[in-house]
Amino acid sequence: QWLTFTYLYVRMLRHPALYGIDINSQTSNDTTLLHRRRNLIHSAALQLHNIGLIRYDRKSESLSSTEMGRVAAQYYISYRSMSLYLQHIEPNMNMIDILRVFCMSSEFDGLRVREEEKLEIQRLLERVPIPIRDEVSHPLAKINVLLQTFISRLKLDGLALVSDLVYITQSAGRIARALFEIALKRKWSAVAEHCLSLCKMINAQQWTMESPLRQFRTELPSDVLRILERKDIDIERYSDLSVDDWSELLRNSQTGSLVYRLVKKLPVLDIAAHVQPLTSSAVSVELIAIADFTFDRKIHGAGELFWIWIEDSDSQKLLYIDSLYIREEFAEEEHIIQCVLPITVPLSPHYFIKVLSDKWLSINTIVPISFHGLILPQKFPPPTKLIQESDQISINQLFHKDRSSDEENSEMREYQHNVLDALCNYYRSARHMTRLNSIQTQVSTSLFHSKENAFIAAPYGSGRSIL
């Protein structure tokens, strides 16, 4: 029915021969092209089902979405591109491999290497920082080198290459985001971090090896940025340096004060973790996040988005993924995140908490969660099997099973017996019960013939309220 509202349906009705429809045999009996529409939908659904973008039940003809299908729809990725991504993305990929998968996108199928461009591409290949494995004459090499040229802010000579560069960069952001989402859904830590870095490098037109203060291009002069990169100061040391330290490094007190203020505006998140064992195979982790930067609406906008994930000791698999959006009005408050993590056997020495800014390069926080000295509860004994119907006990057996008592006082013993008799009569007359069901029989010993505490978790209608 939906296809009848499309331009395709109107064209098929007016020019059926153009779409391979036999006018004599098919349209004579099917004037609305119902069978043709059903065949189109069936073939398209089969293709999407085989790729893993939807679930298609042939018998009921029902369609349901998948995680990968939602990613493709959100970022407008074609099914051919998604098929290539799902086929080639692997958990141990580096940035070289990710860029090559990026260049395989069907969105760039129309790009070709012209003969007059080969010399320019060869020159660019020698200037870009990430190696390219493909030959100069291959389209993948051209797409790759143009993307790196865009990030490096290099100048191009040919007008044709400039046009192709604009075409690539128009789709680069959403394709990189789609690759990041795919890695997140598959819980691949290293690949997800590389893809997020690629998204931020495209957005900022800056490499991760460059100073994070380059993201303040409008605030800092280029010669100051070059001095900072020559000093090669670790990002971890930025917050430890005082105004005087920056002034001494830059040999200018005014510039040192400016750099100090900008460093305080880099969006850094402090994380503290508290671990509590739950079972022998799970622990509860409480994360307390505090913004450790000066919020500036001109720089940070309405808020800053951070990705928080916990990965295993090998930094390969994501065990927990969450995002935290910090608004200006809540920047000084504590943000609490609670999660439950699985514990591997044998016990890993530690997990890692990673906090990554969604748009700021090189703004990452890594906090280890140590399990040294953690005492886990012992494993629960295996559950007992539910007793058969033939083993169910009667009301008389329940209240007259054991009339013995530790009480030496005969009056107290007689009182207890009277209470048991009254309970037995109550259940038989008022509740019309002659026997206990299987669950009631199973727990009767613990409840009626033991002084230990008991906790009963049973489904609705199992008779737990009577107990």
Short mmCIF file of C-alpha atoms in Angstrom, two decimals:
data_model
loop_
_atom_site.label_atom_id
_atom_site.label_comp_id
_atom_site.label_asym_id
_atom_site.label_seq_id
_atom_site.Cartn_x
_atom_site.Cartn_y
_atom_site.Cartn_z
CA GLN A 1 0.00 0.00 0.00
CA TRP A 2 2.87 2.39 0.81
CA LEU A 3 4.35 1.95 -2.68
CA THR A 4 1.19 3.35 -4.25
CA PHE A 5 2.14 6.79 -2.87
CA THR A 6 5.57 6.77 -4.52
CA TYR A 7 6.73 8.20 -7.82
CA LEU A 8 7.95 4.71 -8.76
CA TYR A 9 4.40 3.37 -8.77
CA VAL A 10 3.15 6.23 -10.96
CA ARG A 11 5.98 5.62 -13.45
CA MET A 12 5.32 1.87 -13.52
CA LEU A 13 1.65 2.48 -14.33
CA ARG A 14 2.42 4.90 -17.17
CA HIS A 15 5.46 3.14 -18.65
CA PRO A 16 5.39 -0.51 -17.54
CA ALA A 17 7.77 -1.65 -20.29
CA LEU A 18 10.55 0.54 -18.87
CA TYR A 19 10.42 -1.48 -15.64
CA GLY A 20 10.34 -4.92 -17.22
CA ILE A 21 6.60 -5.45 -16.85
CA ASP A 22 4.97 -7.61 -19.52
CA ILE A 23 1.97 -5.55 -20.64
CA ASN A 24 0.14 -8.41 -22.30
CA SER A 25 0.33 -10.97 -19.51
CA GLN A 26 0.57 -9.07 -16.25
CA THR A 27 -1.22 -5.73 -16.47
CA SER A 28 -4.27 -7.16 -18.18
CA ASN A 29 -5.28 -8.98 -14.98
CA ASP A 30 -3.42 -6.79 -12.48
CA THR A 31 -4.17 -3.17 -13.29
CA THR A 32 -2.83 -1.92 -9.92
CA LEU A 33 0.42 -3.93 -10.25
CA LEU A 34 -0.23 -5.62 -6.91
CA HIS A 35 1.90 -8.68 -7.72
CA ARG A 36 4.71 -6.51 -9.02
CA ARG A 37 4.70 -4.45 -5.83
CA ARG A 38 4.71 -7.58 -3.65
CA ASN A 39 7.64 -9.01 -5.60
CA LEU A 40 9.62 -5.77 -5.24
CA ILE A 41 9.03 -5.67 -1.49
CA HIS A 42 9.84 -9.38 -1.11
CA SER A 43 13.15 -9.14 -2.99
CA ALA A 44 14.19 -5.96 -1.13
CA ALA A 45 13.27 -7.49 2.25
CA LEU A 46 15.28 -10.62 1.45
CA GLN A 47 18.35 -8.56 0.61
CA LEU A 48 18.10 -6.52 3.80
CA HIS A 49 17.47 -9.69 5.84
CA ASN A 50 20.55 -11.42 4.43
CA ILE A 51 22.73 -8.42 5.28
CA GLY A 52 21.30 -8.22 8.81
CA LEU A 53 19.56 -4.84 8.55
CA ILE A 54 16.05 -6.23 9.19
CA ARG A 55 14.39 -9.46 10.27
CA TYR A 56 12.00 -10.81 7.64
CA ASP A 57 9.65 -13.73 8.27
CA ARG A 58 8.63 -15.17 4.89
CA LYS A 59 5.61 -17.02 6.25
CA SER A 60 3.97 -14.16 8.12
CA GLU A 61 5.62 -11.47 5.92
CA SER A 62 6.39 -9.47 9.06
CA LEU A 63 9.30 -7.04 9.22
CA SER A 64 11.24 -5.94 12.32
CA SER A 65 14.29 -3.73 12.73
CA THR A 66 17.77 -4.64 13.93
CA GLU A 67 20.51 -2.59 15.59
CA MET A 68 22.50 -2.34 12.37
CA GLY A 69 19.40 -1.37 10.41
CA ARG A 70 18.70 1.47 12.82
CA VAL A 71 22.29 2.69 12.41
CA ALA A 72 21.92 2.67 8.61
CA ALA A 73 18.62 4.57 8.83
CA GLN A 74 19.94 7.16 11.30
CA TYR A 75 22.97 8.07 9.18
CA TYR A 76 21.43 7.49 5.73
CA ILE A 77 23.88 4.72 4.83
CA SER A 78 23.05 2.62 1.76
CA TYR A 79 22.59 -1.12 2.18
CA ARG A 80 25.60 -1.82 -0.06
CA SER A 81 27.83 0.27 2.20
CA MET A 82 26.46 -1.42 5.32
CA SER A 83 27.11 -4.81 3.75
CA LEU A 84 30.74 -3.83 3.15
CA TYR A 85 31.16 -2.45 6.66
CA LEU A 86 29.73 -5.54 8.35
CA GLN A 87 31.90 -7.75 6.19
CA HIS A 88 35.24 -5.94 6.62
CA ILE A 89 35.16 -4.39 10.11
CA GLU A 90 37.13 -6.57 12.54
CA PRO A 91 37.93 -6.19 16.26
CA ASN A 92 41.69 -5.63 15.82
CA MET A 93 41.64 -2.92 13.15
CA ASN A 94 43.91 0.12 13.32
CA MET A 95 43.39 3.56 11.79
CA ILE A 96 44.91 2.46 8.44
CA ASP A 97 42.31 -0.33 8.11
CA ILE A 98 39.42 1.88 9.24
CA LEU A 99 40.25 4.54 6.64
CA ARG A 100 40.34 1.87 3.94
CA VAL A 101 36.89 0.57 4.97
CA PHE A 102 35.65 4.17 4.97
CA CYS A 103 36.84 4.58 1.36
CA MET A 104 34.97 1.43 0.28
CA SER A 105 31.61 3.15 0.84
CA SER A 106 29.25 2.90 -2.11
CA GLU A 107 28.64 6.64 -1.75
CA PHE A 108 32.00 7.13 -3.50
CA ASP A 109 31.48 4.64 -6.34
CA GLY A 110 31.33 7.44 -8.90
CA LEU A 111 34.82 8.76 -8.14
CA ARG A 112 37.53 7.80 -10.62
CA VAL A 113 41.23 8.66 -10.94
CA ARG A 114 41.86 10.91 -13.93
CA GLU A 115 45.18 10.70 -15.72
CA GLU A 116 46.07 14.32 -15.04
CA GLU A 117 45.44 13.81 -11.29
CA LYS A 118 47.98 11.06 -10.68
CA LEU A 119 50.93 13.39 -10.22
CA GLU A 120 49.05 15.54 -7.71
CA ILE A 121 47.80 12.46 -5.81
CA GLN A 122 51.34 11.08 -5.67
CA ARG A 123 52.55 14.36 -4.20
CA LEU A 124 49.81 14.29 -1.57
CA LEU A 125 50.57 10.65 -0.68
CA GLU A 126 53.99 11.75 0.49
CA ARG A 127 52.59 14.48 2.75
CA VAL A 128 49.66 12.81 4.54
CA PRO A 129 50.47 11.23 7.94
CA ILE A 130 48.66 7.86 7.65
CA PRO A 131 50.12 5.40 5.08
CA ILE A 132 47.95 4.30 2.15
CA ARG A 133 48.40 0.79 0.81
CA ASP A 134 46.57 1.17 -2.51
CA GLU A 135 48.16 2.21 -5.80
CA VAL A 136 47.90 5.78 -7.06
CA SER A 137 45.63 4.72 -9.91
CA HIS A 138 43.13 3.05 -7.55
CA PRO A 139 40.03 5.07 -6.52
CA LEU A 140 40.47 4.01 -2.87
CA ALA A 141 43.85 5.76 -2.79
CA LYS A 142 42.31 8.95 -4.17
CA ILE A 143 39.45 8.96 -1.65
CA ASN A 144 41.82 8.21 1.21
CA VAL A 145 44.37 10.88 0.31
CA LEU A 146 41.68 13.52 -0.22
CA LEU A 147 40.15 12.81 3.17
CA GLN A 148 43.55 13.11 4.85
CA THR A 149 44.20 16.26 2.84
CA PHE A 150 41.00 17.75 4.23
CA ILE A 151 41.97 16.88 7.82
CA SER A 152 45.52 18.23 7.29
CA ARG A 153 44.19 21.45 5.70
CA LEU A 154 46.50 21.02 2.71
CA LYS A 155 45.97 23.06 -0.46
CA LEU A 156 45.03 21.46 -3.79
CA ASP A 157 46.03 22.65 -7.25
CA GLY A 158 43.47 20.98 -9.52
CA LEU A 159 39.88 22.21 -9.62
CA ALA A 160 38.64 18.67 -10.27
CA LEU A 161 40.30 17.43 -7.09
CA VAL A 162 38.78 20.30 -5.12
CA SER A 163 35.34 19.32 -6.41
CA ASP A 164 35.91 15.66 -5.43
CA LEU A 165 37.19 16.77 -2.02
CA VAL A 166 33.99 18.70 -1.35
CA TYR A 167 31.94 15.68 -2.43
CA ILE A 168 33.83 13.38 -0.02
CA THR A 169 33.69 15.72 2.95
CA GLN A 170 29.92 16.17 2.59
CA SER A 171 29.43 12.50 3.53
CA ALA A 172 32.53 11.95 5.66
CA GLY A 173 31.01 12.95 9.01
CA ARG A 174 27.94 10.72 8.88
CA ILE A 175 29.88 7.71 7.50
CA ALA A 176 32.46 7.99 10.30
CA ARG A 177 29.65 8.22 12.85
CA ALA A 178 28.04 5.10 11.38
CA LEU A 179 31.34 3.19 11.70
CA PHE A 180 31.58 4.35 15.32
CA GLU A 181 28.04 3.14 16.07
CA ILE A 182 28.75 -0.24 14.45
CA ALA A 183 31.85 -0.69 16.63
CA LEU A 184 29.83 0.30 19.73
CA LYS A 185 27.07 -2.18 18.94
CA ARG A 186 29.65 -4.94 18.53
CA LYS A 187 31.36 -3.83 21.77
CA TRP A 188 34.83 -3.52 20.21
CA SER A 189 36.71 -1.03 22.37
CA ALA A 190 39.80 -0.28 20.24
CA VAL A 191 37.83 0.05 16.98
CA ALA A 192 35.21 2.27 18.62
CA GLU A 193 37.91 4.58 19.96
CA HIS A 194 39.60 4.83 16.55
CA CYS A 195 36.29 5.56 14.82
CA LEU A 196 35.37 8.24 17.37
CA SER A 197 38.79 9.82 16.85
CA LEU A 198 38.15 9.81 13.09
CA CYS A 199 34.81 11.59 13.64
CA LYS A 200 36.48 14.27 15.74
CA MET A 201 39.41 14.68 13.34
CA ILE A 202 37.03 15.25 10.43
CA ASN A 203 34.97 17.72 12.44
CA ALA A 204 37.99 19.69 13.76
CA GLN A 205 40.24 19.21 10.70
CA GLN A 206 43.03 18.26 13.05
CA TRP A 207 45.05 15.11 13.85
CA THR A 208 45.21 13.51 17.29
CA MET A 209 49.00 13.99 17.41
CA GLU A 210 48.55 17.76 17.23
CA SER A 211 48.06 19.91 20.33
CA PRO A 212 44.48 19.88 21.68
CA LEU A 213 44.77 23.67 22.02
CA ARG A 214 44.57 23.86 18.22
CA GLN A 215 40.84 23.55 18.73
CA PHE A 216 41.03 27.15 20.00
CA ARG A 217 42.25 28.43 16.62
CA THR A 218 40.23 31.59 16.90
CA GLU A 219 41.73 32.36 20.32
CA LEU A 220 45.40 31.40 19.91
CA PRO A 221 47.79 32.63 17.20
CA SER A 222 49.30 29.97 14.93
CA ASP A 223 52.87 30.75 16.04
CA VAL A 224 51.94 30.01 19.67
CA LEU A 225 50.42 26.68 18.62
CA ARG A 226 53.61 25.76 16.76
CA ILE A 227 55.69 26.57 19.86
CA LEU A 228 53.44 24.37 22.01
CA GLU A 229 53.77 21.46 19.59
CA ARG A 230 57.55 21.81 19.49
CA LYS A 231 57.64 21.64 23.30
CA ASP A 232 55.76 18.30 23.05
CA ILE A 233 54.01 18.59 26.42
CA ASP A 234 51.77 15.68 27.42
CA ILE A 235 48.09 16.54 27.73
CA GLU A 236 48.14 15.04 31.25
CA ARG A 237 50.56 17.79 32.35
CA TYR A 238 48.47 20.66 31.01
CA SER A 239 46.32 20.99 34.12
CA ASP A 240 49.36 20.80 36.44
CA LEU A 241 51.07 23.85 34.94
CA SER A 242 50.48 27.23 36.56
CA VAL A 243 50.28 30.64 34.90
CA ASP A 244 53.95 31.22 35.64
CA ASP A 245 54.89 27.85 34.11
CA TRP A 246 53.07 28.69 30.87
CA SER A 247 54.57 32.16 30.80
CA GLU A 248 58.05 30.71 31.21
CA LEU A 249 57.49 28.12 28.49
CA LEU A 250 56.16 30.68 26.02
CA ARG A 251 58.41 33.50 27.24
CA ASN A 252 55.43 35.82 27.29
CA SER A 253 53.33 36.49 30.40
CA GLN A 254 50.27 37.67 28.48
CA THR A 255 50.25 34.62 26.20
CA GLY A 256 50.94 32.34 29.17
CA SER A 257 47.89 33.73 30.99
CA LEU A 258 45.74 33.22 27.88
CA VAL A 259 46.91 29.60 27.45
CA TYR A 260 46.28 28.92 31.15
CA ARG A 261 42.67 30.15 30.85
CA LEU A 262 42.06 28.09 27.72
CA VAL A 263 43.49 24.95 29.33
CA LYS A 264 40.96 25.35 32.13
CA LYS A 265 38.20 25.34 29.50
CA LEU A 266 39.21 21.99 28.00
CA PRO A 267 36.25 19.71 28.88
CA VAL A 268 37.74 17.16 31.28
CA LEU A 269 35.66 14.80 33.40
CA ASP A 270 36.91 13.42 36.73
CA ILE A 271 35.70 9.91 37.54
CA ALA A 272 35.68 8.05 40.86
CA ALA A 273 34.56 4.41 41.04
CA HIS A 274 33.23 2.36 43.96
CA VAL A 275 33.03 -1.42 43.53
CA GLN A 276 30.77 -3.73 45.51
CA PRO A 277 30.52 -7.50 44.96
CA LEU A 278 27.04 -8.84 44.20
CA THR A 279 27.53 -12.50 43.34
CA SER A 280 30.42 -14.76 42.45
CA SER A 281 30.11 -13.63 38.83
CA ALA A 282 29.04 -9.97 39.05
CA VAL A 283 29.99 -6.72 40.78
CA SER A 284 28.13 -3.45 41.17
CA VAL A 285 30.04 -0.32 40.14
CA GLU A 286 29.03 3.21 41.10
CA LEU A 287 30.66 5.96 39.04
CA ILE A 288 30.75 9.54 40.29
CA ALA A 289 31.51 12.03 37.50
CA ILE A 290 32.41 15.67 38.15
CA ALA A 291 33.13 18.27 35.48
CA ASP A 292 36.68 19.57 35.97
CA PHE A 293 36.61 22.55 33.62
CA THR A 294 35.36 26.10 33.41
CA PHE A 295 32.12 26.15 31.43
CA ASP A 296 31.97 28.80 28.70
CA ARG A 297 28.81 28.95 26.60
CA LYS A 298 30.69 30.53 23.69
CA ILE A 299 33.00 27.51 23.52
CA HIS A 300 30.92 24.63 24.87
CA GLY A 301 27.48 25.67 23.67
CA ALA A 302 24.51 24.38 25.66
CA GLY A 303 26.48 21.42 27.01
CA GLU A 304 29.17 18.81 26.47
CA LEU A 305 28.62 15.15 25.58
CA PHE A 306 30.91 12.47 26.99
CA TRP A 307 31.12 8.76 26.26
CA ILE A 308 31.71 6.59 29.31
CA TRP A 309 32.56 2.96 28.84
CA ILE A 310 34.18 0.18 30.84
CA GLU A 311 36.44 -2.28 29.04
CA ASP A 312 38.16 -5.50 30.02
CA SER A 313 41.78 -5.82 31.10
CA ASP A 314 42.92 -6.33 27.47
CA SER A 315 41.12 -3.12 26.32
CA GLN A 316 39.39 -5.12 23.59
CA LYS A 317 35.80 -5.73 24.71
CA LEU A 318 33.33 -3.17 26.01
CA LEU A 319 31.52 -4.35 29.14
CA TYR A 320 29.43 -1.21 29.68
CA ILE A 321 28.56 1.77 27.47
CA ASP A 322 26.83 4.99 28.45
CA SER A 323 26.81 8.67 27.52
CA LEU A 324 26.65 11.71 29.79
CA TYR A 325 25.51 15.14 28.64
CA ILE A 326 26.56 17.92 31.00
CA ARG A 327 24.65 21.19 30.77
CA GLU A 328 25.91 24.50 32.08
CA GLU A 329 23.46 24.64 34.98
CA PHE A 330 24.54 21.18 36.20
CA ALA A 331 28.27 21.51 35.49
CA GLU A 332 29.24 21.80 39.16
CA GLU A 333 27.09 18.90 40.38
CA GLU A 334 28.03 15.26 40.84
CA HIS A 335 26.62 12.83 38.30
CA ILE A 336 26.14 9.26 39.51
CA ILE A 337 26.05 6.27 37.16
CA GLN A 338 25.43 2.75 38.41
CA CYS A 339 26.04 -0.45 36.47
CA VAL A 340 26.59 -4.18 36.96
CA LEU A 341 29.66 -5.81 35.41
CA PRO A 342 30.35 -9.49 34.80
CA ILE A 343 33.39 -11.07 36.43
CA THR A 344 35.55 -13.45 34.43
CA VAL A 345 37.09 -16.64 35.74
CA PRO A 346 39.93 -16.48 36.60
CA LEU A 347 39.44 -13.03 38.12
CA SER A 348 40.96 -10.23 36.04
CA PRO A 349 43.31 -7.91 37.94
CA HIS A 350 41.43 -4.80 36.79
CA TYR A 351 39.02 -3.21 34.34
CA PHE A 352 39.39 0.24 32.78
CA ILE A 353 36.95 3.15 32.80
CA LYS A 354 37.35 5.44 29.79
CA VAL A 355 35.78 8.86 29.46
CA LEU A 356 35.99 10.36 25.97
CA SER A 357 34.69 13.70 24.80
CA ASP A 358 32.34 13.41 21.85
CA LYS A 359 33.84 16.35 19.92
CA TRP A 360 37.13 17.40 21.61
CA LEU A 361 40.29 15.63 20.49
CA SER A 362 42.75 14.16 23.00
CA ILE A 363 40.39 14.83 25.93
CA ASN A 364 40.31 11.34 27.44
CA THR A 365 40.30 10.11 31.03
CA ILE A 366 41.32 6.56 31.95
CA VAL A 367 40.67 5.20 35.46
CA PRO A 368 41.52 1.60 36.40
CA ILE A 369 39.15 -0.46 38.55
CA SER A 370 41.31 -2.73 40.68
CA PHE A 371 39.94 -6.05 41.94
CA HIS A 372 42.89 -6.66 44.23
CA GLY A 373 41.60 -7.85 47.60
CA LEU A 374 38.00 -8.08 46.36
CA ILE A 375 36.14 -10.82 48.24
CA LEU A 376 33.37 -12.37 46.16
CA PRO A 377 30.47 -14.36 47.62
CA GLN A 378 30.58 -18.09 47.18
CA LYS A 379 28.58 -19.65 44.39
CA PHE A 380 24.99 -20.45 45.18
CA PRO A 381 24.17 -24.16 45.45
CA PRO A 382 22.31 -25.55 42.43
CA PRO A 383 18.52 -25.16 42.69
CA THR A 384 16.57 -28.19 43.86
CA LYS A 385 14.15 -29.76 41.42
CA LEU A 386 10.46 -29.03 41.90
CA ILE A 387 8.76 -31.97 43.57
CA GLN A 388 6.20 -34.07 41.73
CA GLU A 389 2.47 -33.88 42.38
CA SER A 390 2.53 -37.26 44.09
CA ASP A 391 4.91 -35.91 46.74
CA GLN A 392 2.67 -33.03 47.78
CA ILE A 393 1.79 -33.10 51.48
CA SER A 394 -1.64 -32.67 53.00
CA ILE A 395 -2.70 -30.03 55.52
CA ASN A 396 -2.77 -32.64 58.30
CA GLN A 397 0.81 -33.68 57.50
CA LEU A 398 1.97 -30.08 57.57
CA PHE A 399 0.63 -29.22 61.03
CA HIS A 400 0.98 -32.64 62.64
CA LYS A 401 4.36 -33.60 61.16
CA ASP A 402 6.30 -33.04 64.37
CA ARG A 403 4.52 -32.51 67.67
CA SER A 404 7.77 -32.63 69.67
CA SER A 405 8.87 -29.42 71.34
CA ASP A 406 11.82 -28.17 73.31
CA GLU A 407 9.49 -26.48 75.77
CA GLU A 408 9.55 -28.18 79.18
CA ASN A 409 6.40 -26.39 80.29
CA SER A 410 3.44 -28.62 79.56
CA GLU A 411 1.09 -25.65 79.35
CA MET A 412 3.23 -24.03 76.66
CA ARG A 413 3.44 -27.30 74.76
CA GLU A 414 -0.32 -27.69 74.91
CA TYR A 415 -0.76 -24.09 73.73
CA GLN A 416 1.44 -24.73 70.70
CA HIS A 417 -0.55 -27.84 69.81
CA ASN A 418 -3.80 -25.91 70.04
CA VAL A 419 -2.44 -23.21 67.71
CA LEU A 420 -1.41 -25.84 65.15
CA ASP A 421 -4.84 -27.50 65.35
CA ALA A 422 -6.54 -24.13 64.85
CA LEU A 423 -4.39 -23.40 61.81
CA CYS A 424 -5.12 -26.80 60.35
CA ASN A 425 -8.89 -26.32 60.79
CA TYR A 426 -8.69 -22.80 59.33
CA TYR A 427 -7.02 -23.91 56.10
CA ARG A 428 -9.36 -26.88 55.66
CA SER A 429 -12.62 -25.02 56.37
CA ALA A 430 -12.03 -21.36 55.45
CA ARG A 431 -9.49 -21.87 52.63
CA HIS A 432 -10.92 -25.22 51.47
CA MET A 433 -7.41 -26.64 51.23
CA THR A 434 -6.64 -30.29 51.66
CA ARG A 435 -3.14 -30.37 50.14
CA LEU A 436 -0.27 -27.98 49.47
CA ASN A 437 0.85 -27.40 45.90
CA SER A 438 4.39 -28.22 44.75
CA ILE A 439 5.94 -24.83 45.62
CA GLN A 440 4.20 -24.70 49.02
CA THR A 441 5.36 -28.22 49.81
CA GLN A 442 8.90 -27.37 48.75
CA VAL A 443 9.23 -24.47 51.24
CA SER A 444 7.05 -25.81 54.05
CA THR A 445 9.94 -27.31 56.02
CA SER A 446 11.87 -24.03 56.04
CA LEU A 447 8.84 -21.99 57.07
CA PHE A 448 7.04 -24.18 59.59
CA HIS A 449 9.76 -26.40 61.04
CA SER A 450 12.78 -24.08 61.18
CA LYS A 451 13.72 -20.93 63.05
CA GLU A 452 15.98 -19.63 60.27
CA ASN A 453 15.07 -16.60 58.15
CA ALA A 454 13.56 -17.40 54.75
CA PHE A 455 12.95 -15.45 51.55
CA ILE A 456 10.44 -16.77 49.02
CA ALA A 457 10.41 -15.52 45.41
CA ALA A 458 7.56 -17.16 43.55
CA PRO A 459 5.36 -16.18 40.58
CA TYR A 460 1.88 -14.72 40.88
CA GLY A 461 -0.74 -17.37 41.60
CA SER A 462 1.68 -19.85 43.19
CA GLY A 463 0.08 -19.62 46.64
CA ARG A 464 2.80 -17.55 48.33
CA SER A 465 0.28 -15.22 50.06
CA ILE A 466 -1.25 -18.23 51.86
CA LEU A 467 2.16 -19.18 53.17
#
